[in-house]
Short mmCIF file of C-alpha atoms in Angstrom, two decimals:
data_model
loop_
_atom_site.label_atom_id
_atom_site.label_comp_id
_atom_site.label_asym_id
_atom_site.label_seq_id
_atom_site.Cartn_x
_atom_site.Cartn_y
_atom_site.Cartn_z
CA UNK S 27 -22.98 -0.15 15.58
CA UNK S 28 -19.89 -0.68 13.93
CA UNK S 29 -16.95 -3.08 15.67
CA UNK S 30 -14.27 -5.26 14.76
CA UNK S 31 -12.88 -8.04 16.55
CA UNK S 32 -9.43 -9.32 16.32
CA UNK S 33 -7.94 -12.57 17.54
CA UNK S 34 -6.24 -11.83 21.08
CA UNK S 35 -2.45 -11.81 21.92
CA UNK S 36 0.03 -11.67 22.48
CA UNK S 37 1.56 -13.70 19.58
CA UNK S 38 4.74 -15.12 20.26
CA UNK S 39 6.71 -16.84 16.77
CA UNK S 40 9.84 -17.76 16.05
CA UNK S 41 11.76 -15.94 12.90
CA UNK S 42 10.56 -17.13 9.92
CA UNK S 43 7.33 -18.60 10.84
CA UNK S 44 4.17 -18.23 9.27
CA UNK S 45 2.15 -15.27 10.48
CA UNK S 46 -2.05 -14.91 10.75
CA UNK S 47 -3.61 -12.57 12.56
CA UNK S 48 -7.76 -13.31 12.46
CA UNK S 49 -9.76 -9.99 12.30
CA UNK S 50 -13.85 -10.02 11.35
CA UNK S 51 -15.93 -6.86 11.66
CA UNK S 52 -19.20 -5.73 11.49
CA UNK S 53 -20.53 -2.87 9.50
CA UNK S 54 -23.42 -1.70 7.59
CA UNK S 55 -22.75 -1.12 3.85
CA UNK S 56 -19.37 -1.37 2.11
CA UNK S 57 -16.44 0.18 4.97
CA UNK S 58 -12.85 0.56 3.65
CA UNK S 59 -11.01 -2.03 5.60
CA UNK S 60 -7.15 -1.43 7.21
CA UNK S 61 -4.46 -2.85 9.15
CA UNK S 62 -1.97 -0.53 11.17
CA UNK S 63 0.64 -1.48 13.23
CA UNK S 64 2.38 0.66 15.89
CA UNK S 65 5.98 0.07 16.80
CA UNK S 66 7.00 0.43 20.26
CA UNK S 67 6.75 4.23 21.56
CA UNK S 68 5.33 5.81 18.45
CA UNK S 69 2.32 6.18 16.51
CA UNK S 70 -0.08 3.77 14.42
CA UNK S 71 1.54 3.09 10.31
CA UNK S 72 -0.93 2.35 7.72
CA UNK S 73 0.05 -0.69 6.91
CA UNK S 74 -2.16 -1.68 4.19
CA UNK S 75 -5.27 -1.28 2.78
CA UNK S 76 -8.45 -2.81 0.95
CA UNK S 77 -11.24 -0.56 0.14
CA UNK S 78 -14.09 -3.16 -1.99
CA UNK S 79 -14.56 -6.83 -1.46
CA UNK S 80 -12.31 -9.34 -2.83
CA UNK S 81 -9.78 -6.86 -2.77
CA UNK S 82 -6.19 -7.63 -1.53
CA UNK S 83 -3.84 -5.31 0.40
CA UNK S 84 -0.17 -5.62 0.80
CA UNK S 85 2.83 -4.11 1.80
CA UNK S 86 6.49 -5.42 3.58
CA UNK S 87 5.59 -8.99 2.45
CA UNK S 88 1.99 -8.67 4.78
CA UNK S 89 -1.29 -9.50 3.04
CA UNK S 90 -5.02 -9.20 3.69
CA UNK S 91 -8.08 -9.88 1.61
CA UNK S 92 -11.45 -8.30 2.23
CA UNK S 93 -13.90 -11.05 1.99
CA UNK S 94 -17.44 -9.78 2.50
CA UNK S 95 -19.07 -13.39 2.58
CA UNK S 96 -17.16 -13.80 5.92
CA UNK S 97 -16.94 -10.74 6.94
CA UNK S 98 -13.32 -11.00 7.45
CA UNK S 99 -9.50 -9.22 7.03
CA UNK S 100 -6.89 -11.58 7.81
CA UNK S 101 -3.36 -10.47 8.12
CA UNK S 102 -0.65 -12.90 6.81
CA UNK S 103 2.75 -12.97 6.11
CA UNK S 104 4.86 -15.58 5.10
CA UNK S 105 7.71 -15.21 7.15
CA UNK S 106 7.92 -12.86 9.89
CA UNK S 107 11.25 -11.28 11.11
CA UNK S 108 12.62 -10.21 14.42
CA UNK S 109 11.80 -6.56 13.09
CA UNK S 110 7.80 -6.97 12.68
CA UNK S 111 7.51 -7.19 16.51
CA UNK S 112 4.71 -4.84 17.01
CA UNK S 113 0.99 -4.01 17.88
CA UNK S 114 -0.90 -4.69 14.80
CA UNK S 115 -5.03 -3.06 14.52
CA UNK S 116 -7.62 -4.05 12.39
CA UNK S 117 -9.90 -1.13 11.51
CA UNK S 118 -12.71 -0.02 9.42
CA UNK S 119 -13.83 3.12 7.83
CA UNK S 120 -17.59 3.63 6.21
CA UNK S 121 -16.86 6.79 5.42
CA UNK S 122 -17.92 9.18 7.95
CA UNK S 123 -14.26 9.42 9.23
CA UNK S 124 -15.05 7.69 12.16
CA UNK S 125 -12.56 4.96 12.42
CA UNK S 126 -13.00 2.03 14.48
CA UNK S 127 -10.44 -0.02 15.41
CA UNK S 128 -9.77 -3.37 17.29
CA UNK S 129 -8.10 -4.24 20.59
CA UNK S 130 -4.77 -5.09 18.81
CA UNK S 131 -2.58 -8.00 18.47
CA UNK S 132 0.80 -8.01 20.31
CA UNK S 133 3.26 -9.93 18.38
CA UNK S 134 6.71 -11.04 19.64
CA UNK S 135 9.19 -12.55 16.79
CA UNK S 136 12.21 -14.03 18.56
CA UNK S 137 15.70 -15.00 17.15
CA UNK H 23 7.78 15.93 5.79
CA UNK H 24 5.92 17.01 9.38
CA UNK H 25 2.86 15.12 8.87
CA UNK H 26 0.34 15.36 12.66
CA UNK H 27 2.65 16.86 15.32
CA UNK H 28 1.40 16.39 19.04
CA UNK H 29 2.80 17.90 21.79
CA UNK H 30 3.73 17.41 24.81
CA UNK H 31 4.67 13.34 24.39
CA UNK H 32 4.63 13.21 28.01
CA UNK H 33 2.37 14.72 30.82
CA UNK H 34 1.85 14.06 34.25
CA UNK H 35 -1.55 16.34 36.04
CA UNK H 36 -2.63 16.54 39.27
CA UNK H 37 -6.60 15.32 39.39
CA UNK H 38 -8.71 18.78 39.35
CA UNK H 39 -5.88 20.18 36.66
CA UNK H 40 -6.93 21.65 33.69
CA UNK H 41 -4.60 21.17 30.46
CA UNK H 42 -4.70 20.86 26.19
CA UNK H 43 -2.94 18.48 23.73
CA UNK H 44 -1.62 20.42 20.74
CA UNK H 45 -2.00 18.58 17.38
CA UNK H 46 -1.11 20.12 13.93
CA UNK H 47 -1.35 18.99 10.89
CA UNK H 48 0.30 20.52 7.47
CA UNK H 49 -1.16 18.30 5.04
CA UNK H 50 -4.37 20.42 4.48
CA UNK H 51 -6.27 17.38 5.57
CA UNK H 52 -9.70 18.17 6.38
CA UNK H 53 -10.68 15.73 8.94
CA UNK H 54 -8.76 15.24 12.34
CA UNK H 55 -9.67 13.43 15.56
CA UNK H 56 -8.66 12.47 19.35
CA UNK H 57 -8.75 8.85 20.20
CA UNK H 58 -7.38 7.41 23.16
CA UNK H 59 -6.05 4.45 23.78
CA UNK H 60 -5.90 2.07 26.38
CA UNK H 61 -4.76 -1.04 27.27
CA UNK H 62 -7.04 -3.84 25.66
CA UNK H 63 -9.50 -1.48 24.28
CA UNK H 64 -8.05 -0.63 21.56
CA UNK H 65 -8.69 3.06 20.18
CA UNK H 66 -11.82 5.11 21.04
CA UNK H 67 -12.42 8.16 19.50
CA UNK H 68 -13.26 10.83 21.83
CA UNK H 69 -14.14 13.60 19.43
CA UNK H 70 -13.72 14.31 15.47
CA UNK H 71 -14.08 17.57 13.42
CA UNK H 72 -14.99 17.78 9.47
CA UNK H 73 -13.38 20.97 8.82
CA UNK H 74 -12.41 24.46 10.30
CA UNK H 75 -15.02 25.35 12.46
CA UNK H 76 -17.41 22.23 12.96
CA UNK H 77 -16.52 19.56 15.65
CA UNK H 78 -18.61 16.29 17.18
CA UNK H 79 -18.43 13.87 19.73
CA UNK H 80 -17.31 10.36 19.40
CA UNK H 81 -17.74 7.62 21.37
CA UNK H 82 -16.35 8.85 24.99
CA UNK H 83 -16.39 12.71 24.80
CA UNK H 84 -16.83 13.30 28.79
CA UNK H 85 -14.22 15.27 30.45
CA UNK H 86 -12.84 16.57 27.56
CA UNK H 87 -13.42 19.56 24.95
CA UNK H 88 -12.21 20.99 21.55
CA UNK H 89 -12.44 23.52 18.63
CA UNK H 90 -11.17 23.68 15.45
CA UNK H 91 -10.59 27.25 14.48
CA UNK H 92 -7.79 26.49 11.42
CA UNK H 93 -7.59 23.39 9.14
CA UNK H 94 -3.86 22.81 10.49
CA UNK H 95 -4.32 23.05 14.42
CA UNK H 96 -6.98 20.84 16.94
CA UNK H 97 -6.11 21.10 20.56
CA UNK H 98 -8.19 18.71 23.32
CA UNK H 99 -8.77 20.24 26.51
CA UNK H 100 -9.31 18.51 29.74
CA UNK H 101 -10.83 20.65 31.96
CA UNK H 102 -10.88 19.32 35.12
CA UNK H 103 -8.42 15.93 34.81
CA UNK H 104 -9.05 12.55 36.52
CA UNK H 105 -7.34 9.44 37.01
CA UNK H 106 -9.83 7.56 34.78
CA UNK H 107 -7.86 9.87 31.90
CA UNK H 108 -4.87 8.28 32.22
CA UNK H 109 -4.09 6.93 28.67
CA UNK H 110 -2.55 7.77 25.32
CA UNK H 111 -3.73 9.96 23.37
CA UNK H 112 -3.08 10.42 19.29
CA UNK H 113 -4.27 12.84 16.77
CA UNK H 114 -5.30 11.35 13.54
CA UNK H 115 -5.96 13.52 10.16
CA UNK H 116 -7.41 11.75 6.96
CA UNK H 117 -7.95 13.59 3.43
CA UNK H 118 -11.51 14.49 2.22
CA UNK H 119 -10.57 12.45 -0.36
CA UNK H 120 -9.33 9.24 1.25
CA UNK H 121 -10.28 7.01 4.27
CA UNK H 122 -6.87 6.55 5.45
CA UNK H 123 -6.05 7.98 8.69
CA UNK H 124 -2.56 9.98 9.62
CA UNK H 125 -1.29 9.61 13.07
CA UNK H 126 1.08 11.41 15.40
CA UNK H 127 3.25 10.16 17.92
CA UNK H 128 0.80 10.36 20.84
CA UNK H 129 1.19 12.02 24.21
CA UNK H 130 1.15 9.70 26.88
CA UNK H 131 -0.98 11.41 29.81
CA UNK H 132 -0.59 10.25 33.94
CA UNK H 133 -3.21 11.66 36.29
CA UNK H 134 -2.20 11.33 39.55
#
């Protein structure tokens, strides 16, 4: 079946570091890839999106490309503020509306 | 700009209660589905529905039941609640059209 693994956290960086977050999935055929992130006490955010290989997703200064040679969907970003603490998912979607997500990555920004 | 609405965002049962999570949606989405969530498991979806009056299991549908009579509303039931339910819970609702999902708030349920 379908999964996704993404590296384990929590994730602790200092403002203005460099941010990766490893995710690689399995999947039959060609699944829309996604990160969310959920912010303390509320629901998961789309946070970006790739839907075909090679494609790249961004949004907020994050990025992820969907390389299908590795099957992977790294999340970067460049310089992470105090404000990106969160839970970030890595998820797929073939289709069938049946979304399958990862275990989540804590990450803790501090001053 | 409503989006999925879940109610309550907090519940506490006694084990042996019976109770439903409300979740609406007034985006006309088609698709909506339960997943639960707990703590280094990620999301699991318990059950999913395709449109007004067709519904399926996911991957952990035990304990728990639901309908979707309207495109807008899809209420879980537990029927008879145990401790092993304790989680969160969100309501997700994606467009025919699109594979990105729409969450709500999620209800955080304690069975005691």
């Amino acid at each position: 079946g379908d999964s996704v693994t993404q590296m384990e956290g929590p994730v602790t960086l200092s403002e203005e570091a460099f941010l990766t977050i490893n995710c690689t999935y399995t999947a039959t055929g060609y699944p829309s890839l996604f990160w969310y992130v959920q912010y303390p006490g509320e629901g998961l955010q789309l946070l970006l999106k790739a839907t075909k290989a090679d494609d790249k997703g961004s949004n907020k200064g994050f990025e992820a490309t969907y390389r299908k040679e590795t099957t992977s969907f790294h999340l970067e970003k460049g310089s992470v503020q105090v404000s990106d603490s969160a839970v970030y998912f890595c998820a797929l979607n073939r289709g069938y509306q049946k979304v399958t997500f990862g275990t989540g990555t804590k990450l803790q920004v501090i001053p | 700009n409503a989006g999925v609405t879940q109610t309550p965002k907090f519940q506490v049962l006694k084990t042996g209660q019976s109770m439903t999570l409300q979740c609406a949606q007034d985006m006309n989405h088609e698709y909506m589905s339960w997943y639960r969530q707990d703590p280094g498991m990620g999301l699991r979806l318990i059950h999913y529905s395709v449109g007004a009056g067709i519904t399926d299991q996911g991957e952990v549908p035990n304990g728990y039941n639901v309908s979707r009579s309207t495109t807008e509303d899809f209420p879980l039931r537990l029927l008879s609640a145990a401790p092993s339910q304790t989680s969160v819970y969100f309501c997700a609702s994606t467009p025919s059209v699109s594979t990105e999902a729409f969450f709500g708030q999620g209800t955080r349920l304690t069975v005691v």
